[in-house]
Amino acid sequence: MDATPLDSLATPAAVVDLDRVEANLRRVADYAREHGLRWRPHTKTHKTAELTALQLQAGASGVTVATPREAEVMATVADDVLLAYPPVGAARLARLMALPRHVRLTVALDSREALEGVSRAAHEAGREVGVLVELDMGMRRVGVQSPEDAVSLARAVSSAHGVRLRGVIFYPGHVRAPRAEQGPVLREQSSRLGTVLDALSAAGLKPEVVSGGSTPTLWRSHEVAGLTEIRPGINVLNDRNSTFVGACEWRECAYSVLATVVSTAVPGQVVIDAGSKALAKEEGLDPAGGYGALLDRPEVLVRGLSEEHGLLDVSTTPWRPRIGERVRVVPNHVCASVNLHERLHVLRGDGGVATWSVAARGW
Amino acid sequence: MDATPLDSLATPAAVVDLDRVEANLRRVADYAREHGLRWRPHTKTHKTAELTALQLQAGASGVTVATPREAEVMATVADDVLLAYPPVGAARLARLMALPRHVRLTVALDSREALEGVSRAAHEAGREVGVLVELDMGMRRVGVQSPEDAVSLARAVSSAHGVRLRGVIFYPGHVRAPRAEQGPVLREQSSRLGTVLDALSAAGLKPEVVSGGSTPTLWRSHEVAGLTEIRPGINVLNDRNSTFVGACEWRECAYSVLATVVSTAVPGQVVIDAGSKALAKEEGLDPAGGYGALLDRPEVLVRGLSEEHGLLDVSTTPWRPRIGERVRVVPNHVCASVNLHERLHVLRGDGGVATWSVAARGW
């Protein structure tokens, strides 16, 4: 927990504003409480045990993870872990079964093969693993394709050893429209989900858990009929994309990469030492383009990225920083940027209060 | 140096084919020798001390780095280090000056501010640091903009304390055309470079080192008149982009990410457990799109990436893998992928021979 004030950090450095984190946590906890939804944040965004602990203190009912390492790290502070990822492969299963016995483990899956693997592993390990049947609600990534397939797989779960059917799960990752325009797609989602839930109930397999939600759809999750749980990840830190879709205001962005100006030789451009290996080179949702924007000057975009160079477009501003000056960049996609850093420097104002290890990086 | 055979690796895993690495090293070493060019590979591609040692054994005259950590790690095996990056900022300078005394350090810079910083730091540390004046040869990232500015900065270097003018440097990173089409841009580069070299010679500042070269232009580096040194990075491992530009054949790709099939629920698609956090979500040069292709089935593209999901497009092939089956993916950009892994699993055939730590990740 050694802390370093902002001015003395070597750059590039990943920086977290703790006041903003706490405000973001309060806002989502209040929303979930108001609408009777359980809040199970996805920890892949920050990959730290410390921020998971703050989420649990703020009212999260458990955590979501995608990898064995995330499960292992978060199990040091959480006793209810959902692996929202197919539990396929001997190494993955062995590590899941080796989680502490007091941890209530649930997994998502969409195939008989995955079910057979986890059932056998759980049975051999002498533990009960919860299962959520994964539904494809339009993202076309994973998930069973029809209500009939959902019923069939749920029935197989309910009769397999070592596992217990807990419900269904989906991820509306295809919904990237601005918040104000999500009405039609959310109504369509409610309707599709309703069909599946009806089919399961008719088969005597009424789900206890209906887990959905993402950061872009976060504040309209209550419009999806039947939902019991939301799993936003990005929301705790936010980023340029979540601002663009209206899931947060710019002042709610709690993550940025501190960088130093290293060259101003090319006219109309400023080069900083945060490149694709610090910010991640991910196309954003904003049609203005760029890979990020300055926290304190959001009109200045990161127009280009090499591995260790970020190119700021200053053609639209009179601001001309000197070489050696520091800036903070909010990336398009916070999860991808955090994953490039070993540690997060946690600040209140400009003062350091802690350093968190991004301990769940890798697999 | 514990080694694990391919079949028993947990996925996703970064895998290096040592036979191919050795062939790639021989080919570039032969090329450099044939054309009287020094070969100073950029180690940002692999970030391992072990592969740097192999490059030096194969005839590299020193190494190129971009970050302090790369300099520190490579200095454990190399005694001639070029920081091809502006040495700006107190922390960066302090770490460079703390490199072992026997290491011959050279830096690239394009500003008086950077020169003043490194001159003061070198003078105080009692060491001599070589300087290359960075030229912008058309990439528009860093580098002085005119022959007059090159002469002016070179003159300032030659009269500063603690530093010694060694020559000039540029990076032709804007040349991404296929090898066969690079003639005109290389002729233009020769002409622009010639003007700068003439101006420096006329000012009594004839450069001893003229450092250039990239992987896309690698095999035509000898067409750039005046060049004394090449700095290819990607070439040692290669990737989908370097194949596309004709810098290598597909069979010279020595790096891949081993992945497991985790879902086949969506028709026409196979989901693997290598996503953007294992492959890097970087747009490629190939107009066919995608983020990578299967090593053994290059017609199968990674069409989409989430953080832990890779979506293989199998609409163009009769191949239908089962859940649990393993594949190897060659990413678009190897440097970005390697940087996401803690270690590289080194194989001959399917047998593990070593594990290398990606020790120079981070800064």
XYZ file of C-alpha atoms in Angstrom:
726
model
C 0.000 0.000 0.000
C 2.888 2.394 -0.634
C 1.477 5.538 -2.203
C 3.146 8.036 -4.486
C 1.792 11.509 -5.251
C 0.895 12.212 -8.873
C 3.851 14.493 -9.599
C 6.476 11.940 -8.715
C 5.081 8.976 -10.677
C 7.168 7.651 -13.558
C 5.157 7.665 -16.785
C 3.184 6.087 -18.271
C 1.195 5.263 -15.133
C -2.357 4.036 -14.568
C -4.163 6.329 -12.168
C -7.446 5.831 -10.302
C -9.428 8.688 -8.716
C -10.848 7.179 -5.516
C -13.461 9.914 -4.942
C -14.935 9.158 -8.339
C -14.791 5.393 -7.748
C -16.738 5.780 -4.516
C -19.352 7.967 -6.211
C -19.683 5.416 -9.035
C -20.129 2.614 -6.497
C -22.821 4.502 -4.583
C -24.707 5.281 -7.772
C -24.872 1.682 -9.008
C -25.620 0.272 -5.546
C -28.510 2.743 -5.186
C -29.825 1.867 -8.632
C -29.733 -1.878 -7.937
C -31.427 -1.465 -4.555
C -34.123 0.783 -5.998
C -35.005 -1.758 -8.670
C -34.610 -4.931 -6.620
C -31.701 -6.181 -8.697
C -28.681 -8.012 -7.374
C -25.425 -6.335 -8.372
C -22.583 -8.710 -9.257
C -19.860 -6.536 -10.847
C -17.518 -8.000 -13.430
C -14.018 -7.697 -12.000
C -12.239 -8.117 -15.351
C -12.319 -4.319 -15.646
C -9.950 -3.643 -12.752
C -8.489 -7.073 -11.876
C -7.647 -5.971 -8.330
C -8.687 -7.554 -5.054
C -8.796 -4.102 -3.449
C -11.459 -2.696 -5.746
C -13.453 -5.905 -5.473
C -13.440 -5.439 -1.701
C -14.812 -1.904 -2.125
C -17.528 -3.208 -4.442
C -18.566 -5.805 -1.868
C -18.565 -3.206 0.929
C -20.783 -1.008 -1.256
C -23.352 -3.769 -1.569
C -22.336 -6.118 -4.363
C -23.848 -9.565 -3.786
C -20.860 -11.391 -5.272
C -18.448 -11.025 -8.149
C -18.208 -11.983 -11.798
C -14.966 -13.271 -13.334
C -13.875 -14.604 -16.722
C -10.621 -16.458 -16.000
C -9.217 -18.842 -13.398
C -6.774 -16.218 -12.192
C -9.547 -13.677 -11.706
C -11.441 -16.332 -9.737
C -8.398 -17.082 -7.567
C -7.589 -13.435 -6.835
C -11.175 -12.399 -6.175
C -11.750 -15.450 -3.966
C -9.326 -13.876 -1.496
C -12.001 -11.248 -0.741
C -15.285 -12.656 -2.129
C -17.150 -15.823 -1.153
C -19.566 -15.870 -4.106
C -17.933 -16.100 -7.529
C -19.580 -16.416 -10.927
C -17.371 -17.547 -13.818
C -19.225 -15.966 -16.742
C -17.226 -18.090 -19.159
C -17.446 -21.672 -20.470
C -15.533 -23.906 -17.994
C -13.788 -25.906 -20.738
C -10.398 -27.636 -20.464
C -8.686 -29.705 -17.802
C -6.425 -26.948 -16.490
C -9.303 -24.462 -16.145
C -11.472 -27.008 -14.345
C -8.718 -28.107 -11.989
C -8.081 -24.524 -10.877
C -11.775 -23.798 -10.392
C -12.186 -26.906 -8.248
C -9.168 -25.845 -6.167
C -10.856 -22.593 -5.095
C -11.368 -22.381 -1.321
C -14.223 -24.617 -0.172
C -16.226 -21.763 1.339
C -16.486 -20.042 -2.060
C -19.857 -20.545 -3.708
C -18.914 -21.116 -7.355
C -21.286 -20.743 -10.282
C -20.375 -21.154 -13.959
C -22.061 -20.199 -17.229
C -22.179 -22.709 -20.075
C -23.893 -23.346 -23.397
C -22.950 -26.943 -24.322
C -23.256 -30.564 -23.202
C -19.488 -30.904 -23.516
C -18.885 -28.076 -21.034
C -21.554 -29.476 -18.706
C -20.042 -32.958 -18.757
C -16.612 -31.542 -17.919
C -17.745 -29.445 -14.984
C -20.074 -32.136 -13.696
C -17.298 -34.725 -13.639
C -14.783 -32.316 -12.101
C -17.233 -31.133 -9.416
C -18.297 -34.674 -8.600
C -14.670 -35.826 -8.259
C -13.794 -32.771 -6.157
C -16.789 -33.354 -3.933
C -18.193 -29.881 -4.392
C -21.417 -28.513 -5.813
C -21.079 -26.027 -8.639
C -23.972 -23.808 -9.670
C -24.748 -23.595 -13.359
C -26.357 -20.824 -15.386
C -27.443 -21.744 -18.893
C -26.039 -19.128 -21.259
C -28.508 -17.595 -23.701
C -27.660 -15.767 -26.905
C -29.863 -12.681 -26.758
C -28.574 -11.239 -30.010
C -24.824 -10.729 -29.474
C -23.981 -13.904 -31.393
C -20.912 -14.754 -29.333
C -21.888 -17.640 -27.054
C -25.211 -18.981 -25.818
C -27.888 -21.437 -26.838
C -29.901 -20.319 -29.829
C -33.511 -21.221 -28.964
C -35.886 -21.682 -26.013
C -35.945 -25.420 -26.865
C -32.157 -25.638 -26.584
C -32.281 -23.710 -23.301
C -34.818 -26.157 -21.860
C -32.876 -29.152 -23.115
C -29.585 -27.982 -21.599
C -31.254 -26.874 -18.340
C -32.827 -30.315 -18.037
C -29.423 -31.947 -18.557
C -27.941 -29.717 -15.850
C -30.723 -30.569 -13.425
C -30.002 -34.284 -13.774
C -26.168 -34.137 -13.747
C -23.946 -34.940 -10.763
C -21.987 -32.301 -8.932
C -23.891 -29.360 -10.355
C -27.046 -27.460 -9.523
C -29.137 -25.469 -11.974
C -29.327 -21.877 -10.746
C -30.801 -20.141 -13.757
C -29.879 -18.385 -16.970
C -27.381 -15.755 -18.035
C -26.853 -13.540 -21.043
C -24.691 -10.604 -21.999
C -26.178 -7.842 -24.145
C -22.767 -6.838 -25.516
C -24.204 -6.005 -28.912
C -26.153 -3.072 -27.460
C -23.804 -0.149 -28.019
C -26.361 2.469 -28.999
C -26.534 5.623 -26.892
C -28.715 5.128 -23.820
C -31.568 7.260 -25.147
C -31.892 5.039 -28.235
C -31.930 1.637 -26.479
C -35.711 1.373 -26.059
C -36.495 -0.850 -29.047
C -33.619 -3.276 -28.476
C -34.442 -3.581 -24.764
C -38.099 -4.307 -25.555
C -37.003 -6.959 -28.046
C -34.680 -8.396 -25.361
C -37.522 -8.529 -22.818
C -39.670 -10.329 -25.319
C -37.017 -12.920 -26.274
C -36.103 -13.448 -22.641
C -39.762 -13.847 -21.700
C -40.160 -16.645 -24.230
C -37.201 -18.526 -22.755
C -38.356 -17.996 -19.157
C -41.855 -19.196 -20.037
C -40.470 -22.312 -21.711
C -38.291 -23.087 -18.688
C -41.189 -22.569 -16.268
C -43.425 -24.781 -18.364
C -40.758 -27.498 -18.115
C -40.619 -27.138 -14.330
C -37.211 -25.450 -14.497
C -38.119 -21.917 -13.458
C -34.815 -20.034 -13.006
C -33.925 -18.582 -9.623
C -31.266 -16.348 -11.251
C -31.704 -14.343 -14.460
C -28.367 -12.601 -14.899
C -27.788 -9.924 -17.531
C -26.707 -6.335 -17.881
C -23.720 -4.441 -19.152
C -22.366 -0.931 -18.619
C -23.951 0.583 -21.762
C -27.414 -0.733 -20.780
C -26.823 -0.382 -17.025
C -29.294 2.369 -16.126
C -32.101 0.800 -18.184
C -31.620 -2.758 -16.841
C -34.941 -2.550 -14.957
C -36.743 -2.340 -18.303
C -35.763 -5.946 -19.074
C -38.604 -7.960 -17.571
C -37.527 -10.920 -15.451
C -33.969 -9.804 -14.772
C -32.751 -10.532 -11.210
C -29.068 -9.593 -11.459
C -26.792 -7.118 -13.302
C -23.086 -7.559 -14.034
C -21.614 -4.202 -15.104
C -17.821 -4.109 -15.257
C -16.666 -0.816 -16.757
C -19.032 1.311 -14.688
C -16.758 1.393 -11.623
C -14.026 3.205 -13.563
C -15.757 4.296 -16.795
C -14.063 5.330 -20.027
C -14.536 7.288 -23.244
C -16.891 4.676 -24.713
C -19.169 4.586 -21.675
C -19.345 8.377 -21.760
C -20.234 8.258 -25.440
C -23.146 5.860 -24.896
C -24.463 7.956 -22.033
C -23.694 5.436 -19.269
C -21.734 8.136 -17.418
C -20.699 11.755 -17.502
C -17.102 12.676 -18.343
C -16.593 13.758 -14.694
C -17.414 10.165 -13.656
C -14.359 8.790 -15.480
C -12.226 7.513 -12.596
C -9.364 6.023 -14.638
C -6.698 7.721 -16.687
C -3.160 7.140 -17.861
C -0.651 9.740 -16.752
C 1.792 10.532 -19.571
C 4.676 12.889 -20.375
C 5.069 14.977 -23.519
C 8.224 13.667 -25.237
C 8.200 15.355 -28.651
C 6.577 18.311 -30.385
C 8.666 18.196 -33.546
C 5.798 17.551 -35.969
C 3.603 20.664 -36.329
C 0.008 20.392 -35.040
C 0.869 17.315 -32.973
C 2.128 16.480 -29.498
C 3.690 13.092 -28.720
C 3.212 11.517 -25.283
C 4.770 8.405 -23.779
C 1.462 6.510 -23.505
C 1.088 4.375 -26.607
C -0.839 1.253 -27.469
C 1.036 -0.654 -24.734
C -0.424 1.742 -22.103
C -3.803 2.768 -23.569
C -4.689 -0.206 -25.860
C -5.298 0.422 -29.558
C -9.035 -0.156 -29.621
C -11.338 1.666 -31.981
C -13.935 3.609 -30.021
C -17.643 4.154 -30.420
C -17.364 7.922 -30.877
C -17.466 8.734 -34.601
C -14.936 11.505 -33.890
C -12.380 8.668 -33.841
C -9.208 8.518 -31.780
C -8.070 6.178 -29.029
C -8.726 8.372 -26.032
C -9.076 11.989 -24.898
C -7.368 14.165 -22.305
C -9.090 14.094 -18.912
C -8.728 17.833 -18.425
C -9.116 18.776 -22.122
C -11.560 16.292 -23.622
C -11.466 18.166 -26.923
C -7.878 16.925 -27.399
C -7.934 13.419 -28.878
C -5.290 10.737 -29.074
C -5.352 10.552 -32.842
C -2.702 7.866 -33.364
C -0.888 5.199 -31.344
C 2.386 3.400 -31.788
C 3.524 1.004 -29.111
C 5.121 3.660 -26.898
C 3.945 6.861 -28.618
C 0.551 8.533 -28.365
C -0.111 11.269 -30.911
C -2.291 14.105 -29.592
C -4.066 16.166 -32.209
C -3.696 19.788 -31.086
C -4.916 21.289 -34.337
C -8.248 22.149 -32.672
C -6.862 23.908 -29.590
C -4.565 26.835 -28.809
C -3.003 24.728 -26.030
C 0.678 23.992 -26.739
C 2.344 21.958 -23.977
C 6.080 22.032 -23.499
C 8.267 18.914 -23.616
C 8.227 17.306 -20.170
C 4.680 18.492 -19.334
C 2.235 15.854 -18.074
C -1.271 14.986 -19.176
C -3.874 12.380 -18.235
C -5.607 10.327 -20.915
C -8.984 8.595 -20.624
C -8.823 5.591 -22.981
C -11.659 4.324 -25.170
C -11.846 1.018 -23.291
C -10.688 0.947 -19.684
C -10.526 -2.870 -19.310
C -8.027 -3.168 -22.153
C -5.862 -0.379 -20.729
C -5.854 -1.593 -17.101
C -4.756 -5.013 -18.361
C -1.534 -3.434 -19.689
C -0.462 -2.163 -16.274
C 1.069 -3.964 -13.295
C -0.406 -1.579 -10.787
C -2.976 1.158 -10.341
C -1.939 4.319 -8.517
C -4.850 5.373 -6.370
C -5.308 9.075 -5.682
C -7.567 11.508 -3.878
C -7.042 14.799 -5.642
C -3.363 14.817 -6.607
C -2.235 12.855 -3.573
C -1.487 9.146 -3.582
C -3.365 7.019 -1.079
C -2.551 3.494 -2.264
C -1.063 1.286 -4.946
C -3.146 -1.669 -6.081
C -1.628 -4.661 -7.864
C -3.468 -5.664 -11.047
C -3.045 -9.138 -9.635
C -5.528 -10.946 -11.870
C -3.748 -10.133 -15.156
C -2.966 -13.150 -17.275
C -4.732 -16.439 -16.861
C 13.899 -22.915 -17.879
C 11.175 -25.389 -17.015
C 9.578 -26.605 -20.224
C 6.103 -27.953 -20.847
C 5.043 -29.867 -23.943
C 2.361 -28.239 -26.092
C -0.443 -30.614 -25.097
C -0.210 -29.888 -21.417
C -0.142 -26.089 -21.566
C -3.050 -24.207 -20.047
C -4.648 -21.907 -22.598
C -4.347 -19.228 -23.803
C -0.559 -19.587 -24.041
C 2.047 -17.735 -26.097
C 4.138 -20.219 -28.050
C 7.451 -19.745 -29.889
C 8.785 -22.169 -32.498
C 12.551 -22.198 -31.940
C 13.437 -23.796 -35.283
C 11.697 -20.945 -37.060
C 13.308 -18.326 -34.813
C 16.752 -19.692 -35.639
C 16.007 -19.686 -39.371
C 14.725 -16.109 -39.135
C 17.897 -15.059 -37.284
C 20.172 -16.680 -39.887
C 18.314 -15.021 -42.732
C 18.555 -11.483 -41.351
C 22.155 -11.946 -40.221
C 23.112 -13.148 -43.722
C 21.277 -10.240 -45.318
C 22.993 -7.666 -43.090
C 26.432 -9.193 -43.691
C 25.893 -9.353 -47.442
C 25.019 -5.669 -47.606
C 27.508 -4.367 -45.033
C 24.764 -3.221 -42.644
C 24.898 -3.435 -38.876
C 21.941 -5.288 -37.419
C 20.560 -3.866 -34.152
C 17.236 -5.656 -33.572
C 14.463 -3.911 -31.683
C 13.775 -6.027 -28.614
C 10.311 -4.540 -27.931
C 8.900 -7.345 -30.050
C 9.820 -10.160 -27.668
C 10.908 -8.378 -24.457
C 12.965 -11.379 -23.331
C 16.627 -11.490 -22.376
C 16.839 -15.013 -23.807
C 15.876 -14.073 -27.343
C 18.152 -11.034 -27.191
C 21.012 -13.374 -26.330
C 20.198 -15.487 -29.399
C 20.124 -12.371 -31.573
C 23.558 -11.326 -30.315
C 24.952 -14.830 -30.861
C 23.600 -14.719 -34.403
C 25.541 -11.548 -35.156
C 23.540 -8.562 -33.905
C 25.876 -5.647 -33.155
C 23.781 -4.408 -30.246
C 20.146 -3.965 -29.332
C 17.407 -1.383 -29.696
C 14.968 -0.614 -26.863
C 12.120 1.853 -26.277
C 11.677 1.877 -22.491
C 13.836 1.964 -19.355
C 12.749 -1.536 -18.412
C 13.687 -2.892 -21.819
C 17.086 -1.210 -21.384
C 17.543 -2.729 -17.917
C 16.544 -6.248 -18.963
C 18.542 -6.266 -22.199
C 21.589 -4.814 -20.425
C 21.845 -8.135 -18.570
C 22.943 -9.731 -21.870
C 23.931 -6.853 -24.194
C 26.682 -4.246 -23.773
C 25.532 -1.903 -26.535
C 22.038 -0.448 -26.091
C 20.227 2.106 -28.245
C 17.172 3.793 -26.722
C 15.237 4.663 -29.872
C 12.990 6.947 -27.862
C 13.190 10.538 -26.560
C 14.952 10.397 -23.139
C 12.531 12.831 -21.493
C 11.619 12.983 -17.806
C 13.561 12.677 -14.564
C 12.608 9.064 -13.812
C 13.496 7.858 -17.302
C 16.865 9.649 -17.216
C 17.728 8.381 -13.732
C 17.161 4.784 -14.756
C 19.145 5.143 -17.966
C 22.074 6.617 -16.061
C 21.896 3.719 -13.585
C 22.546 1.139 -16.318
C 25.785 -0.829 -15.754
C 28.862 1.287 -16.547
C 30.148 -1.121 -19.186
C 26.997 -0.646 -21.285
C 27.504 1.682 -24.224
C 24.299 3.746 -24.218
C 22.996 5.741 -27.164
C 19.728 7.693 -27.293
C 17.641 9.198 -30.093
C 16.221 12.697 -29.717
C 14.623 15.484 -31.719
C 14.577 18.500 -29.359
C 16.816 20.860 -27.397
C 14.782 20.064 -24.288
C 15.566 16.350 -24.543
C 19.221 17.123 -25.293
C 19.541 19.411 -22.272
C 18.045 16.744 -20.015
C 20.274 13.920 -21.159
C 23.360 16.139 -21.256
C 22.851 17.267 -17.671
C 22.056 13.741 -16.447
C 25.055 12.202 -18.244
C 27.395 14.920 -17.042
C 26.230 14.463 -13.438
C 26.472 10.681 -13.710
C 29.958 10.953 -15.170
C 29.147 8.897 -18.229
C 29.176 9.601 -21.936
C 25.937 8.997 -23.778
C 25.851 8.714 -27.550
C 23.194 10.720 -29.371
C 21.480 10.111 -32.691
C 19.493 13.006 -34.109
C 16.049 11.718 -35.014
C 14.836 12.574 -38.520
C 11.233 12.514 -39.702
C 11.461 10.703 -43.026
C 7.738 10.835 -43.712
C 6.143 8.942 -40.815
C 5.206 12.201 -39.010
C 5.590 10.783 -35.509
C 8.839 12.192 -34.122
C 11.935 13.682 -35.733
C 13.257 17.031 -36.907
C 11.504 18.363 -39.989
C 14.278 19.800 -42.161
C 17.982 19.400 -42.974
C 18.561 22.804 -41.346
C 16.965 21.620 -38.090
C 19.038 18.419 -38.231
C 22.252 20.413 -38.594
C 21.239 22.816 -35.840
C 20.430 20.048 -33.359
C 23.513 18.003 -34.326
C 25.651 21.073 -33.717
C 24.063 21.542 -30.286
C 24.788 17.888 -29.460
C 28.400 18.200 -30.544
C 28.952 21.103 -28.157
C 27.025 19.715 -25.149
C 28.562 18.089 -22.073
C 28.202 14.397 -21.334
C 27.037 13.420 -24.803
C 28.683 12.505 -28.090
C 27.104 12.909 -31.514
C 27.016 9.491 -33.169
C 24.782 10.163 -36.155
C 21.188 10.132 -37.249
C 18.226 7.807 -36.905
C 14.816 7.444 -38.509
C 12.023 4.916 -38.560
C 10.140 4.342 -41.829
C 7.035 3.159 -40.006
C 4.734 4.718 -42.606
C 5.927 2.276 -45.266
C 3.345 -0.503 -45.044
C 2.994 -1.224 -48.746
C 3.765 -4.752 -49.909
C 7.489 -5.252 -50.508
C 7.150 -5.336 -54.294
C 5.570 -1.870 -54.303
C 8.080 -0.085 -52.058
C 10.413 1.116 -54.843
C 9.137 4.687 -55.193
C 8.934 5.395 -51.448
C 12.409 3.961 -50.856
C 13.851 6.119 -53.660
C 12.182 9.170 -52.137
C 13.620 8.160 -48.730
C 17.128 7.856 -50.203
C 16.779 11.278 -51.735
C 15.523 12.966 -48.532
C 18.149 11.200 -46.446
C 20.877 12.204 -48.920
C 19.953 15.866 -48.526
C 20.263 15.616 -44.727
C 23.559 13.704 -44.878
C 24.998 16.244 -47.335
C 23.955 19.132 -45.085
C 25.547 17.472 -42.042
C 28.765 16.726 -43.944
C 28.927 20.318 -45.196
C 28.672 21.449 -41.574
C 31.530 19.147 -40.554
C 29.124 16.797 -38.725
C 29.259 13.746 -41.015
C 27.351 10.973 -39.187
C 29.174 7.790 -38.260
C 25.799 6.010 -37.747
C 22.799 6.237 -40.096
C 20.208 4.001 -38.437
C 16.931 3.045 -40.124
C 14.979 0.044 -41.215
C 11.806 -1.738 -40.184
C 10.439 -5.219 -40.758
C 8.215 -4.273 -43.733
C 11.155 -2.631 -45.551
C 13.758 -5.053 -44.169
C 14.835 -6.887 -47.317
C 15.103 -3.685 -49.344
C 17.081 -1.725 -46.717
C 20.188 -1.799 -48.954
C 18.341 0.357 -51.493
C 18.399 3.301 -49.058
C 21.676 5.022 -49.853
C 23.803 5.917 -46.835
C 22.200 3.531 -44.356
C 24.683 1.868 -41.972
C 22.326 0.068 -39.550
C 18.920 -1.665 -39.536
C 16.618 -2.145 -36.532
C 13.940 -4.723 -37.427
C 11.896 -5.945 -34.484
C 9.039 -8.128 -35.692
C 11.200 -10.126 -38.105
C 12.491 -12.524 -35.435
C 8.967 -13.828 -34.742
C 6.886 -12.451 -37.647
C 3.115 -12.130 -37.776
C 0.138 -11.846 -40.087
C 0.980 -8.252 -41.050
C 4.582 -9.043 -41.945
C 3.380 -11.935 -44.094
C 0.908 -9.615 -45.812
C 3.575 -7.059 -46.734
C 5.860 -9.804 -48.059
C 8.505 -9.486 -45.328
C 8.133 -13.212 -44.615
C 6.378 -16.375 -45.710
C 3.625 -17.833 -43.545
C 5.952 -20.743 -42.645
C 8.350 -18.184 -41.125
C 5.801 -17.147 -38.499
C 7.446 -18.328 -35.269
C 4.864 -17.008 -32.795
C 1.335 -18.148 -32.124
C -1.188 -18.229 -29.324
C -2.405 -21.671 -28.326
C -6.136 -21.623 -27.607
C -8.977 -23.994 -26.756
C -12.383 -24.159 -28.430
C -14.910 -23.220 -25.715
C -18.189 -22.775 -27.620
C -19.722 -23.676 -30.973
C -23.269 -22.615 -30.147
C -23.563 -19.918 -32.822
C -23.751 -21.501 -36.302
C -20.830 -20.794 -38.657
C -18.640 -19.706 -35.771
C -16.194 -21.257 -33.320
C -15.254 -19.489 -30.078
C -11.758 -19.873 -28.635
C -10.322 -18.713 -25.331
C -7.837 -16.301 -26.915
C -9.447 -12.867 -27.016
C -8.154 -9.315 -27.178
C -6.280 -9.837 -23.896
C -4.219 -12.631 -25.542
C -4.038 -11.582 -29.209
C -4.483 -7.747 -29.045
C -7.329 -6.143 -30.945
C -5.310 -4.433 -33.653
C -6.655 -3.901 -37.133
C -4.425 -5.630 -39.671
C -3.055 -4.637 -43.049
C -4.766 -7.474 -44.908
C -7.975 -6.143 -46.502
C -9.555 -9.525 -45.702
C -9.899 -8.124 -42.161
C -9.778 -10.103 -38.951
C -7.390 -10.048 -35.992
C -5.358 -13.152 -36.812
C -5.442 -16.472 -38.632
C -4.921 -20.095 -37.639
C -1.318 -21.241 -37.997
C -2.321 -24.562 -39.531
C -5.401 -23.263 -41.377
C -4.572 -19.729 -42.508
C -7.889 -19.536 -44.355
C -9.644 -19.471 -40.963
C -9.665 -15.896 -39.632
C -10.296 -14.533 -36.163
C -13.224 -12.393 -37.202
C -14.115 -10.894 -33.836
C -12.532 -10.411 -30.412
C -13.942 -9.810 -26.965
C -11.574 -9.672 -24.026
C -11.462 -13.445 -23.477
C -13.286 -14.706 -26.595
C -11.926 -15.068 -30.121
C -14.529 -15.685 -32.824
C -13.289 -17.901 -35.653
C -15.158 -17.591 -38.924
C -15.622 -21.158 -40.181
C -18.107 -20.251 -42.902
C -15.360 -20.722 -45.528
C -14.164 -24.175 -44.434
C -15.638 -27.637 -43.872
C -13.516 -27.922 -40.724
C -15.671 -28.188 -37.596
C -13.643 -28.538 -34.409
C -15.164 -30.047 -31.298
C -15.335 -28.231 -27.953
C -12.021 -28.755 -26.161
C -9.982 -28.973 -29.384
C -6.889 -26.740 -29.591
C -5.735 -24.337 -32.280
C -2.831 -21.932 -32.721
C -3.462 -18.355 -33.829
C -0.971 -16.048 -35.555
C -1.967 -12.503 -34.557
C -1.889 -9.436 -36.788
C 0.777 -7.742 -34.673
C 3.118 -9.931 -32.667
C 4.573 -7.169 -30.447
C 1.138 -6.261 -29.107
C 0.300 -9.907 -28.407
C 3.586 -10.841 -26.711
C 3.138 -7.833 -24.410
C -0.044 -9.433 -23.039
C 1.738 -12.582 -21.838
C 3.949 -13.188 -18.813
C 5.956 -15.897 -20.519
C 6.712 -17.463 -23.873
C 6.614 -21.246 -24.160
C 9.471 -22.265 -26.422
C 9.049 -25.393 -28.513
C 10.831 -27.528 -31.069
C 8.090 -29.377 -32.876
C 5.483 -30.077 -30.211
C 7.984 -30.505 -27.417
C 8.785 -27.787 -24.900
C 12.427 -26.803 -24.550
C 12.209 -23.678 -22.391
C 10.025 -21.001 -20.838
C 11.116 -17.406 -21.290
C 9.903 -14.604 -19.053
C 8.589 -11.549 -20.919
C 10.636 -9.679 -18.363
C 10.668 -6.281 -20.062
C 6.892 -5.798 -20.019
C 5.770 -2.550 -18.430
C 8.055 0.400 -18.008
